[in-house]
mmCIF file with all atom_site columns, C-alpha atoms in Angstrom:
data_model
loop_
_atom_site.group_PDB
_atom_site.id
_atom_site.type_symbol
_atom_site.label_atom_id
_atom_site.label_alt_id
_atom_site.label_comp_id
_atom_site.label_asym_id
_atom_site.label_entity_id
_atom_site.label_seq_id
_atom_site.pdbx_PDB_ins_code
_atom_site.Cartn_x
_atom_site.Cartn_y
_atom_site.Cartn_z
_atom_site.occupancy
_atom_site.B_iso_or_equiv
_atom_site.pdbx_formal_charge
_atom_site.auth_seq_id
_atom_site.auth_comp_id
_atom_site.auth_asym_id
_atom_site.auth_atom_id
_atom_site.pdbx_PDB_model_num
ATOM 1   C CA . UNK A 1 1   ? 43.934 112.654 -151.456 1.00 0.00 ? 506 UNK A CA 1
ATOM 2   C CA . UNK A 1 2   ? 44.147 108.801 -151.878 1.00 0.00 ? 507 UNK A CA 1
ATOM 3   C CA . UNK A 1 3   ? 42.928 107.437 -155.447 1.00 0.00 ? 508 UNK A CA 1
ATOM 4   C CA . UNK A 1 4   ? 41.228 104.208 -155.139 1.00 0.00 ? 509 UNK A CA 1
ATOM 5   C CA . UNK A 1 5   ? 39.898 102.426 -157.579 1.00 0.00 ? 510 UNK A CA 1
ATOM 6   C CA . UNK A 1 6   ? 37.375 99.549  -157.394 1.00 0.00 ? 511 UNK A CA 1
ATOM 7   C CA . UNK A 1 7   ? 36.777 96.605  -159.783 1.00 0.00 ? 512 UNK A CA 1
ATOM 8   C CA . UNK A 1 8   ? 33.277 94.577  -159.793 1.00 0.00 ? 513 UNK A CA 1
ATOM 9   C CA . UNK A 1 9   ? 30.688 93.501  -161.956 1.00 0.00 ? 514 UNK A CA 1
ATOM 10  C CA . UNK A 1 10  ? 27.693 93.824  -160.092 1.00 0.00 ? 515 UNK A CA 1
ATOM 11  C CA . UNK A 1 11  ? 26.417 97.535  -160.054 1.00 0.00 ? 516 UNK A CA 1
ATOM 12  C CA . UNK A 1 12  ? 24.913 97.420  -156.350 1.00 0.00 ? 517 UNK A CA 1
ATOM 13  C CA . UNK A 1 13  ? 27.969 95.906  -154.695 1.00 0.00 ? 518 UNK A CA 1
ATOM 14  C CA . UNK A 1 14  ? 30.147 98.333  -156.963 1.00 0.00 ? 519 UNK A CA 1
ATOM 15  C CA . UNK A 1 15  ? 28.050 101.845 -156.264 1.00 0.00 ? 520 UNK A CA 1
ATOM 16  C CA . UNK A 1 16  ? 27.949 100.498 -152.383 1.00 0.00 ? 521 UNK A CA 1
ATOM 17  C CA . UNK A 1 17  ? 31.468 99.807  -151.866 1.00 0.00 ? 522 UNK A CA 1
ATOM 18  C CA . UNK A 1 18  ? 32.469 103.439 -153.757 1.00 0.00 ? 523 UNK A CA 1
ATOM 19  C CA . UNK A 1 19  ? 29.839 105.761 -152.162 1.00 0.00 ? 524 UNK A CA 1
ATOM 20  C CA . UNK A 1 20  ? 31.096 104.225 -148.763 1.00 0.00 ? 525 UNK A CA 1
ATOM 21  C CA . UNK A 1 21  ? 34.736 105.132 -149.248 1.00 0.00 ? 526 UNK A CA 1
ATOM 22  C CA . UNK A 1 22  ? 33.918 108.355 -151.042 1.00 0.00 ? 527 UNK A CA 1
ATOM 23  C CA . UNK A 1 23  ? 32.443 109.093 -147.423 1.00 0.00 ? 528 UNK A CA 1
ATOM 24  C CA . UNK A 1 24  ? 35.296 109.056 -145.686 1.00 0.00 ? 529 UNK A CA 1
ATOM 25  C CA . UNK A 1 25  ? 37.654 111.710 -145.607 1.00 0.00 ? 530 UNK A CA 1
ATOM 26  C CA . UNK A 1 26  ? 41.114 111.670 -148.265 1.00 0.00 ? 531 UNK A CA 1
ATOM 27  C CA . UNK A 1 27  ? 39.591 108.775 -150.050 1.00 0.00 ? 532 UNK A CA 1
ATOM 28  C CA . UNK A 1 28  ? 38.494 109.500 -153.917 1.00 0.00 ? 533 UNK A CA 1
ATOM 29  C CA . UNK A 1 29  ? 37.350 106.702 -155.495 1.00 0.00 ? 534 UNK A CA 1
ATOM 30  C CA . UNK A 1 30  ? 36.254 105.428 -159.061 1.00 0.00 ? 535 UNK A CA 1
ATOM 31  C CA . UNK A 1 31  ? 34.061 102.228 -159.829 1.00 0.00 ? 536 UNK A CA 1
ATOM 32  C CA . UNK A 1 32  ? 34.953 99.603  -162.757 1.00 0.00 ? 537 UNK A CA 1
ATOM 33  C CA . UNK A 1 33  ? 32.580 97.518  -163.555 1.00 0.00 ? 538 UNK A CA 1
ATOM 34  C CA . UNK A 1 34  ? 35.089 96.337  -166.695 1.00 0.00 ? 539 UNK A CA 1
ATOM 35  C CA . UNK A 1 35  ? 38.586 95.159  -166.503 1.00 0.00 ? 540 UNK A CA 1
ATOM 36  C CA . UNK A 1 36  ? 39.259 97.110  -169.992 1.00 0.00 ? 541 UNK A CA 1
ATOM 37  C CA . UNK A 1 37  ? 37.827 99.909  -168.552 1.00 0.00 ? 542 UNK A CA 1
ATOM 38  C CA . UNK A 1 38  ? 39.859 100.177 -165.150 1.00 0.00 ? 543 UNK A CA 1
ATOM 39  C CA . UNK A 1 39  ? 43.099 99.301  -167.266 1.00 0.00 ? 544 UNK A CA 1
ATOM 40  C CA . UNK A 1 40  ? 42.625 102.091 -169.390 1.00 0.00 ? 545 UNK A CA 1
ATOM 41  C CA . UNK A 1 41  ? 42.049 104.424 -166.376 1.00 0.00 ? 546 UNK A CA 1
ATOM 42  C CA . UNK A 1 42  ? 45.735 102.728 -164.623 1.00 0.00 ? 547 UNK A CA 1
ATOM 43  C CA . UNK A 1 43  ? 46.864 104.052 -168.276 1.00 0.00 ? 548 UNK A CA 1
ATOM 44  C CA . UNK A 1 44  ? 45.972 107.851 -167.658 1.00 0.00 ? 549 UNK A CA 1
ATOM 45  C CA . UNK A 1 45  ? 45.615 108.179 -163.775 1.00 0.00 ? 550 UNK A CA 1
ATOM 46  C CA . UNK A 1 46  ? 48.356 107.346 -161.005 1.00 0.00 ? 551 UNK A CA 1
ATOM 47  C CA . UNK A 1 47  ? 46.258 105.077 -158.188 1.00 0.00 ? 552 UNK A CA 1
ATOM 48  C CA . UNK A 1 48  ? 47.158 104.569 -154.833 1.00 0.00 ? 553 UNK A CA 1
ATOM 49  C CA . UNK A 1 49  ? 45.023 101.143 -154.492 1.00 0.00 ? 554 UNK A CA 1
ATOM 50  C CA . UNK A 1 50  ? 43.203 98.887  -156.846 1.00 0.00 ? 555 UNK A CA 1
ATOM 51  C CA . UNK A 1 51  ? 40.185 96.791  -154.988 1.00 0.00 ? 556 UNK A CA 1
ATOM 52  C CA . UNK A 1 52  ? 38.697 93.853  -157.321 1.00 0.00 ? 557 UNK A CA 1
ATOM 53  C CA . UNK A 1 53  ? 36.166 91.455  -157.162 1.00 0.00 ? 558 UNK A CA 1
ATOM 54  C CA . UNK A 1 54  ? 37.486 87.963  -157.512 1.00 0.00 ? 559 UNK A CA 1
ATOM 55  C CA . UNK A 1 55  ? 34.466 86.498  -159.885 1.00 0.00 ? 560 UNK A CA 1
ATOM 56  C CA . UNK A 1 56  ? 33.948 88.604  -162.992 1.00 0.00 ? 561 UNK A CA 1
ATOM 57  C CA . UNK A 1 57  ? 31.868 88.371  -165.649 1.00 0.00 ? 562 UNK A CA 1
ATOM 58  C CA . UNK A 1 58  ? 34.929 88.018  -168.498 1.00 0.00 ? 563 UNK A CA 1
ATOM 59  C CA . UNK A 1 59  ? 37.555 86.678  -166.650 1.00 0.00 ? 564 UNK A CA 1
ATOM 60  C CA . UNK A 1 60  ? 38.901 86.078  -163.419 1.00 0.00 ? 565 UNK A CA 1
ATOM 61  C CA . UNK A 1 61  ? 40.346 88.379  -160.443 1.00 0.00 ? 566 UNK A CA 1
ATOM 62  C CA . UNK A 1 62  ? 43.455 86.293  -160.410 1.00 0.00 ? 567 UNK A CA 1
ATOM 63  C CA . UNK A 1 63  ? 44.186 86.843  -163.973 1.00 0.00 ? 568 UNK A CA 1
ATOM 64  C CA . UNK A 1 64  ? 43.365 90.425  -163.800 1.00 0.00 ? 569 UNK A CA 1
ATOM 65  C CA . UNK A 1 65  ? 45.960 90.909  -160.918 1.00 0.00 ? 570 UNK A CA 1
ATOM 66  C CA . UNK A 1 66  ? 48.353 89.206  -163.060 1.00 0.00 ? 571 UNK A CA 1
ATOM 67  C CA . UNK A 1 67  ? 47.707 91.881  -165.580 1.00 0.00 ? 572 UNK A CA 1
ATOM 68  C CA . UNK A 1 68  ? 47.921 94.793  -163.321 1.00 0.00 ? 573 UNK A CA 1
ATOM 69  C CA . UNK A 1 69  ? 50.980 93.648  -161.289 1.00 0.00 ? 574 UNK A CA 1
ATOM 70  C CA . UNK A 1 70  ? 52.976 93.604  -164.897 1.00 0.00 ? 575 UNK A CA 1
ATOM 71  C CA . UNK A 1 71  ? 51.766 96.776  -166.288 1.00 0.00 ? 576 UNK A CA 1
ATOM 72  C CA . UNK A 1 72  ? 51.809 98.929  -163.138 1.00 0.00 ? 577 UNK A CA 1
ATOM 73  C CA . UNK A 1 73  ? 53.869 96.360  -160.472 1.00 0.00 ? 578 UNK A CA 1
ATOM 74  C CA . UNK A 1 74  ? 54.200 99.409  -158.108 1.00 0.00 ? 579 UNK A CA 1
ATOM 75  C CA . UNK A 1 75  ? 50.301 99.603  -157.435 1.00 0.00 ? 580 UNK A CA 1
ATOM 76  C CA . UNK A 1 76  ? 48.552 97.621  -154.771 1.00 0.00 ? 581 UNK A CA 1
ATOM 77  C CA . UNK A 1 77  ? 45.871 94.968  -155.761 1.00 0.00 ? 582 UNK A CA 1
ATOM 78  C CA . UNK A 1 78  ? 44.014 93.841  -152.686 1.00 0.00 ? 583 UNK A CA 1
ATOM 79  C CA . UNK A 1 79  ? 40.898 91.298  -154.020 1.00 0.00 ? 584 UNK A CA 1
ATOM 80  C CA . UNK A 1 80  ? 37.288 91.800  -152.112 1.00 0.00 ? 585 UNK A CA 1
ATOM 81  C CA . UNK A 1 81  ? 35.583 89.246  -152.235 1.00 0.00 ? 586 UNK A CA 1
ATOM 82  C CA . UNK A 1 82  ? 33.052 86.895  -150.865 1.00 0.00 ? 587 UNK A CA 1
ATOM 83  C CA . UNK A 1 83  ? 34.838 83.323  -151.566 1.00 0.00 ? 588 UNK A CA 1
ATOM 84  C CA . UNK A 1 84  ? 36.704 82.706  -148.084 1.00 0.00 ? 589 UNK A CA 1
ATOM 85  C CA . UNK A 1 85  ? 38.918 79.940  -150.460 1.00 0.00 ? 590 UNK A CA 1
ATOM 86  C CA . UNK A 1 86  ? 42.491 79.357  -148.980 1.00 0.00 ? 591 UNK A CA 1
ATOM 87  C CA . UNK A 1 87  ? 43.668 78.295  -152.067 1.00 0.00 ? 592 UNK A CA 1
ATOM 88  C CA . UNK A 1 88  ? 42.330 81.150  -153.859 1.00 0.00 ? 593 UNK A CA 1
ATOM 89  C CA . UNK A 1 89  ? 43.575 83.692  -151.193 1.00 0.00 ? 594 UNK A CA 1
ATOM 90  C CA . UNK A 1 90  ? 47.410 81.843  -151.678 1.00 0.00 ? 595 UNK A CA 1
ATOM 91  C CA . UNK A 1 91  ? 46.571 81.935  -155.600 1.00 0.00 ? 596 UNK A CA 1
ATOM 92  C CA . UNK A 1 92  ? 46.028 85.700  -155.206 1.00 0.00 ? 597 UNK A CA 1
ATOM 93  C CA . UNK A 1 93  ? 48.714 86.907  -153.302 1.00 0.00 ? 598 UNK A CA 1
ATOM 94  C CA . UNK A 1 94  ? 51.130 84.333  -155.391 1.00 0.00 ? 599 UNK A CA 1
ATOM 95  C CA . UNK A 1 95  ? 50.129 86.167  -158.691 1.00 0.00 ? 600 UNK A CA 1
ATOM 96  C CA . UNK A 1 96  ? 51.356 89.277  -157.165 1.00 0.00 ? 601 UNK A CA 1
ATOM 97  C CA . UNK A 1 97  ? 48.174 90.569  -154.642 1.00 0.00 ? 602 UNK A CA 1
ATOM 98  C CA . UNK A 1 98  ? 49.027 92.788  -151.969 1.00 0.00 ? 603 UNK A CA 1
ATOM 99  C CA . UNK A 1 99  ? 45.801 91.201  -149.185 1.00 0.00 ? 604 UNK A CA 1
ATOM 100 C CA . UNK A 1 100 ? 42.281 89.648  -149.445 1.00 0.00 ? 605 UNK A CA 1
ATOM 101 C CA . UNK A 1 101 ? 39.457 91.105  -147.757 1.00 0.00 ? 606 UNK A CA 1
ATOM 102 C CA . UNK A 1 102 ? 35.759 89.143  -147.428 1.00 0.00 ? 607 UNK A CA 1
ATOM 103 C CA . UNK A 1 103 ? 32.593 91.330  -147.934 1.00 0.00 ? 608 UNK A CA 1
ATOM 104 C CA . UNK A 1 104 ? 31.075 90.339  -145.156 1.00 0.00 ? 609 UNK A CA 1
ATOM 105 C CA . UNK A 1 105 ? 33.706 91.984  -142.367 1.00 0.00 ? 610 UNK A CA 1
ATOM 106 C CA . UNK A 1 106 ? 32.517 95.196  -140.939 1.00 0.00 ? 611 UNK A CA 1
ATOM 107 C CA . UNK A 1 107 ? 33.009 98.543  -142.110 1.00 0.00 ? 612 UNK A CA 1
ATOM 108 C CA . UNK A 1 108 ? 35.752 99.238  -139.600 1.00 0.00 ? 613 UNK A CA 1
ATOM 109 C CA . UNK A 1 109 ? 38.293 96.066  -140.427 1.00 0.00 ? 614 UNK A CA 1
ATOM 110 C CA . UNK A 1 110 ? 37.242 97.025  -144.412 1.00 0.00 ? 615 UNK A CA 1
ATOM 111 C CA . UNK A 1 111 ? 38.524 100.525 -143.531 1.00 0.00 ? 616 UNK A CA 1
ATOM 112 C CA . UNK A 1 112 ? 41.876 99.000  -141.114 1.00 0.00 ? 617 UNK A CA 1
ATOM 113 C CA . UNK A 1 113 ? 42.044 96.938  -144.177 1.00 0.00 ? 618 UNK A CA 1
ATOM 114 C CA . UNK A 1 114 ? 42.286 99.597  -147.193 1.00 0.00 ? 619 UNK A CA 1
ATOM 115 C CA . UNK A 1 115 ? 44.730 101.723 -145.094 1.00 0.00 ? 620 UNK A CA 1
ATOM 116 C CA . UNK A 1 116 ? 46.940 98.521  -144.773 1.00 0.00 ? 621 UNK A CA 1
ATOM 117 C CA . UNK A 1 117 ? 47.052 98.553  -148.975 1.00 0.00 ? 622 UNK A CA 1
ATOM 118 C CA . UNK A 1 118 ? 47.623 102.347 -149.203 1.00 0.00 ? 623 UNK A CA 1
ATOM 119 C CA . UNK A 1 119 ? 49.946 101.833 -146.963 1.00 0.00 ? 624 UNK A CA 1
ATOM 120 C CA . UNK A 1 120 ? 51.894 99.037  -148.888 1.00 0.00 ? 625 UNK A CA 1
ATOM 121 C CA . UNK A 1 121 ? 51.378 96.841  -146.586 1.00 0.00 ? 626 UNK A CA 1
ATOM 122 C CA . UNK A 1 122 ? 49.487 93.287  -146.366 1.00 0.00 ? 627 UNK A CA 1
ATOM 123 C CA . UNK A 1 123 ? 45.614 94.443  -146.319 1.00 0.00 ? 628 UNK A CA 1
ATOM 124 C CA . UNK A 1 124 ? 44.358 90.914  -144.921 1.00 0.00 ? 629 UNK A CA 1
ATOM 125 C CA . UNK A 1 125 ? 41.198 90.716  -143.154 1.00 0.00 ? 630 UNK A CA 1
ATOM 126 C CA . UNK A 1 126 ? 41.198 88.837  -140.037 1.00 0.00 ? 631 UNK A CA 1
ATOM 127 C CA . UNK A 1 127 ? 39.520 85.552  -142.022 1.00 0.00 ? 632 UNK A CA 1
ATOM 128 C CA . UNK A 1 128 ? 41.908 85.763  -144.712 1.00 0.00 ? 633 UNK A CA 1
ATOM 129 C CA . UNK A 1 129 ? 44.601 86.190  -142.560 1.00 0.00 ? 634 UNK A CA 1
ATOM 130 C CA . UNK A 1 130 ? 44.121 82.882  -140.990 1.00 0.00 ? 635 UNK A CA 1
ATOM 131 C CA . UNK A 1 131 ? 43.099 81.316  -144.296 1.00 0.00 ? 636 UNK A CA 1
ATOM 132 C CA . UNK A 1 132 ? 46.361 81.969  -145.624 1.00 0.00 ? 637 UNK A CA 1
ATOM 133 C CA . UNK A 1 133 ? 48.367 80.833  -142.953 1.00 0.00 ? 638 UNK A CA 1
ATOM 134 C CA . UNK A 1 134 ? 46.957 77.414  -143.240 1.00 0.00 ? 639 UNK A CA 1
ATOM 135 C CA . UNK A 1 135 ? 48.175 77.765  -147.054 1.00 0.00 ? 640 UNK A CA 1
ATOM 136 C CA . UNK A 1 136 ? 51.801 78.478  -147.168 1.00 0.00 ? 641 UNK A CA 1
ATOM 137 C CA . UNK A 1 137 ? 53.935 75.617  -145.952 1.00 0.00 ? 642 UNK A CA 1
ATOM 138 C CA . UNK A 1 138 ? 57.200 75.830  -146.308 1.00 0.00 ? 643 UNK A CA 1
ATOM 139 C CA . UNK A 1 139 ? 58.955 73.095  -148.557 1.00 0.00 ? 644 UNK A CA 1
ATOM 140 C CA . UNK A 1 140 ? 60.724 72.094  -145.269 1.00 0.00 ? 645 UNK A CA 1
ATOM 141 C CA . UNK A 1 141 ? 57.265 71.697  -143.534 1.00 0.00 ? 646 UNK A CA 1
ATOM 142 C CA . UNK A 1 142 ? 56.139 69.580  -146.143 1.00 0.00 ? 647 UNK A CA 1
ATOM 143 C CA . UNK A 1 143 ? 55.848 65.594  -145.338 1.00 0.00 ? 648 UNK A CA 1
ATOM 144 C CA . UNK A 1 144 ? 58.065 63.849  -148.464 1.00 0.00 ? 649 UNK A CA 1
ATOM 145 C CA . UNK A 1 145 ? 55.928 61.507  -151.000 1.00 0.00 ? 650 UNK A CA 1
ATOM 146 C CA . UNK A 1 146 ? 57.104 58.308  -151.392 1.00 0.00 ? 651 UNK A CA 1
ATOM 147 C CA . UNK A 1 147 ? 57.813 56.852  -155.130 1.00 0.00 ? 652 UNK A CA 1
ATOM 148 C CA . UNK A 1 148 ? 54.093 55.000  -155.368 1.00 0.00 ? 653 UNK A CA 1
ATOM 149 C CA . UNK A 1 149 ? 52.459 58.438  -153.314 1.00 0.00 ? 654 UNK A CA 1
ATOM 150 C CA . UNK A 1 150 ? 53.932 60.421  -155.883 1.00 0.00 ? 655 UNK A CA 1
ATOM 151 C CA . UNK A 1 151 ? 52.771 58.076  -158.471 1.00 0.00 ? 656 UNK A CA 1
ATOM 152 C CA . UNK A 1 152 ? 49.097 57.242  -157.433 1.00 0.00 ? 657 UNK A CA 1
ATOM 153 C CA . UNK A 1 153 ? 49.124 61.248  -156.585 1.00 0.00 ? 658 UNK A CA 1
ATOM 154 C CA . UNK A 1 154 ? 49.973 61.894  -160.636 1.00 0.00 ? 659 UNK A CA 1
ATOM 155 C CA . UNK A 1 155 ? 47.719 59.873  -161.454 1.00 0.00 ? 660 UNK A CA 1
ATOM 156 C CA . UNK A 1 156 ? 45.051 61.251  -159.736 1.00 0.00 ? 661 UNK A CA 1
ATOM 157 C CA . UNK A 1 157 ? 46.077 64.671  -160.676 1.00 0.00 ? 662 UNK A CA 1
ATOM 158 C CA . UNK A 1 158 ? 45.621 63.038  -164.695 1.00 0.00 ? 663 UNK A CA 1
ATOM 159 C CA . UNK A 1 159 ? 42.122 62.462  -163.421 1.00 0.00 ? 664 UNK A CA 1
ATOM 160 C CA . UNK A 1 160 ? 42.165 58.676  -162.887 1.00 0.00 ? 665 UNK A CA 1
ATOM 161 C CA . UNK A 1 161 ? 39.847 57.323  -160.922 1.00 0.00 ? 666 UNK A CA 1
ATOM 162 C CA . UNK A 1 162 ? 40.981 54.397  -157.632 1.00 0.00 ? 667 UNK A CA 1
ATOM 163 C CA . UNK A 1 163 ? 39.647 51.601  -160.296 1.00 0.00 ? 668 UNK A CA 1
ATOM 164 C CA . UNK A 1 164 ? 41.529 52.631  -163.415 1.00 0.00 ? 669 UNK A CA 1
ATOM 165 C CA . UNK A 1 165 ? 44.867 53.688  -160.906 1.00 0.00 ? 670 UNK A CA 1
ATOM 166 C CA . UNK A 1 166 ? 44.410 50.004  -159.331 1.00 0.00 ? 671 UNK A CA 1
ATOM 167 C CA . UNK A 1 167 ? 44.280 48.599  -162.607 1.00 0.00 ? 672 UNK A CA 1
ATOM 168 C CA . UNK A 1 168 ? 47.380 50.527  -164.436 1.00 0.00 ? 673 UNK A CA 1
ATOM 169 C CA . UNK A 1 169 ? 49.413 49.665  -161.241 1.00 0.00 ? 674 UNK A CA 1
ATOM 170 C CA . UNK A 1 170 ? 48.148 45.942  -160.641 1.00 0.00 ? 675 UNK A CA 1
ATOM 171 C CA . UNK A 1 171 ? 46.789 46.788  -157.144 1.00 0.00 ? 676 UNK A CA 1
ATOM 172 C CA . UNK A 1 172 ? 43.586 46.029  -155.383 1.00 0.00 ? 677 UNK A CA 1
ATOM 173 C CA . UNK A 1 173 ? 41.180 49.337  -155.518 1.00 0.00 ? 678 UNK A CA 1
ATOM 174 C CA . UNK A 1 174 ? 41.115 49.066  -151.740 1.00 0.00 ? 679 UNK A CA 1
ATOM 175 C CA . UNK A 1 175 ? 45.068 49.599  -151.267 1.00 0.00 ? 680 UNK A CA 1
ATOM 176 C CA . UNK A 1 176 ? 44.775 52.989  -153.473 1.00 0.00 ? 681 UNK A CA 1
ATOM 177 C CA . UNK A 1 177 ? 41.784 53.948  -151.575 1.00 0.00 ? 682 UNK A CA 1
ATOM 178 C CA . UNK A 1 178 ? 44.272 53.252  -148.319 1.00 0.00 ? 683 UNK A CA 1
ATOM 179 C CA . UNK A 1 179 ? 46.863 55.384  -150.264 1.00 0.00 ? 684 UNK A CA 1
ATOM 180 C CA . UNK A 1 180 ? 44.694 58.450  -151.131 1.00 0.00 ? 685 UNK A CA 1
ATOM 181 C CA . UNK A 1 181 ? 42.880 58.393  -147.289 1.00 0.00 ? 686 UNK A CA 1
ATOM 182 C CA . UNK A 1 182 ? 46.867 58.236  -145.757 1.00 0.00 ? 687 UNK A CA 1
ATOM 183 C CA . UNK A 1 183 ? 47.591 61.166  -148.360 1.00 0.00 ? 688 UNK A CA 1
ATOM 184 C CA . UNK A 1 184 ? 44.868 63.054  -146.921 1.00 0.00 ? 689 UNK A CA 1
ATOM 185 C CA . UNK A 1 185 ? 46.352 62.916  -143.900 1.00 0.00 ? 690 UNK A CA 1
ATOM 186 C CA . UNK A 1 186 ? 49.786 63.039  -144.323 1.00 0.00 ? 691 UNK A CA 1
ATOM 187 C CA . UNK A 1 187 ? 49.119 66.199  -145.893 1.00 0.00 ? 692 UNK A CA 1
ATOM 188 C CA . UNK A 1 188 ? 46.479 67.264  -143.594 1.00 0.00 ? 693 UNK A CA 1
ATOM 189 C CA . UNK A 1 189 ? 44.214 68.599  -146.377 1.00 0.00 ? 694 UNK A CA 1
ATOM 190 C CA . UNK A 1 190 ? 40.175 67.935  -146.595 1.00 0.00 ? 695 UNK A CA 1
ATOM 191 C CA . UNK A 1 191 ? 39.902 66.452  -150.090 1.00 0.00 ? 696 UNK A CA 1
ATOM 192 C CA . UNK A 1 192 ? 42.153 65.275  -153.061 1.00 0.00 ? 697 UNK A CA 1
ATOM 193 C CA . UNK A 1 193 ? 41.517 68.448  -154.419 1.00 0.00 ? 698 UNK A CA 1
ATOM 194 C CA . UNK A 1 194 ? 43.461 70.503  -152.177 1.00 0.00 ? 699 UNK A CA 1
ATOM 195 C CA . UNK A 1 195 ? 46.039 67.902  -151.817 1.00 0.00 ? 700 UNK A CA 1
ATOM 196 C CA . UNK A 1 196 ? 46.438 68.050  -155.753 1.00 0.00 ? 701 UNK A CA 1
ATOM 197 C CA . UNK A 1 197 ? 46.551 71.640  -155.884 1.00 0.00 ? 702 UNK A CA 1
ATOM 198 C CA . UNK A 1 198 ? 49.365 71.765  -153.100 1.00 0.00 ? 703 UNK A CA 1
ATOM 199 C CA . UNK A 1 199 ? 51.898 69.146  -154.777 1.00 0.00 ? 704 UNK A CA 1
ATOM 200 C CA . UNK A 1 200 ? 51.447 71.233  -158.234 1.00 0.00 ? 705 UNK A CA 1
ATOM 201 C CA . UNK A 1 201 ? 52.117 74.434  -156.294 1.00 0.00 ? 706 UNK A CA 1
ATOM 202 C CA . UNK A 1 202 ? 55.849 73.025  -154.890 1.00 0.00 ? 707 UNK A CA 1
ATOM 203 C CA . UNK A 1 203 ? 56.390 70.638  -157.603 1.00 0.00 ? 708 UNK A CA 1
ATOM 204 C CA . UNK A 1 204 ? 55.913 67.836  -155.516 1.00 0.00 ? 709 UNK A CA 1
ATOM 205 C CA . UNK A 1 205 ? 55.036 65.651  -159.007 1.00 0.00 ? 710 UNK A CA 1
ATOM 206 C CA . UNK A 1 206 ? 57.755 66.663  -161.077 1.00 0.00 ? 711 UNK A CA 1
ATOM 207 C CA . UNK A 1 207 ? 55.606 67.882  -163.132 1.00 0.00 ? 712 UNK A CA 1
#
């Protein structure tokens, strides 16, 4: 008998998600609707695979896997969630997650999916799968910044807007607007956002 145990703070979602995989057979599961609460039961009760919600109403599901993976690193965490985020998906399974699976897949990749954790294996869901592909470039697949890149890119990171960068660096605010839209590309990301996000990640900013 497999112990699962399931992390979310909505009570629907939570009692639909455990009555399912009580269901099916070798599967006992318990519902959390608390990270205290499912901590305390990883305290008293050896589980074969943690499922967690990814918004909660105290904290976060990446900060909870953080906790897990250092107090019981042998367990799988696999997040289930409804934010199809590519960042958050590499954020996850960079704080120690074991896969990512989106509430809306059907009941037969959620169930391919949980086997895949109990298995100790990567439980991504189709989606996720190719959401975190598109997330994990190698340092060598990475385009280089150039000295004022990496500079306007800080800058922007410090939350400077075109004007005030244009102004520090005695540049027009259409040749940092030229800078950040070449970035973009470069870097083949949709918004600064992301592009921020991925120089922090591998230290592009020497930061």
């Amino acid at each position: 008998m497999k112990i699962i145990a399931v992390l979310d703070d909505h009570p629907l979602l939570l009692e639909g998600v455990t009555s399912f995989l009580n269901n099916q057979i070798g599967y006992k599961v318990y519902s959390f609707l608390e990270e205290v609460s499912l901590i305390e039961f990883l305290n008293k009760t050896k589980v074969d695979l943690v499922l967690m919600d990814m918004q909660l109403l105290n904290t976060s599901g990446l900060d909870v896997c953080l906790q897990v993976k250092k107090l019981f690193p042998v367990v799988p965490v696999v997040a289930l969630s409804n934010l199809a985020d590519r960042n958050l998906i590499f954020q996850f399974m960079r704080n120690g997650g074991n896969g990512y699976i989106l509430k809306d897949v059907s009941n037969d990749e959620f169930l391919r999916c949980v086997q895949l954790g109990l298995d100790g294996k990567k439980a991504l869901c189709d989606r996720a799968k190719d959401l975190y592909a598109g997330a994990v470039p190698s340092m060598e697949d990475l385009p280089r910044l150039t000295r004022r890149e990496k500079e306007i890119l800080t800058m922007v990171a410090d939350g400077y807007t075109s004007n005030q960068i244009a102004e520090k660096l005695f540049l027009s605010p259409v040749t940092i607007e030229t800078h950040r839209r070449n970035l973009l590309t470069k870097f083949k990301v949709k918004n600064m956002i992301e592009l921020v996000q991925l120089a922090l990640t591998h230290k592009l900013l020497g930061l």
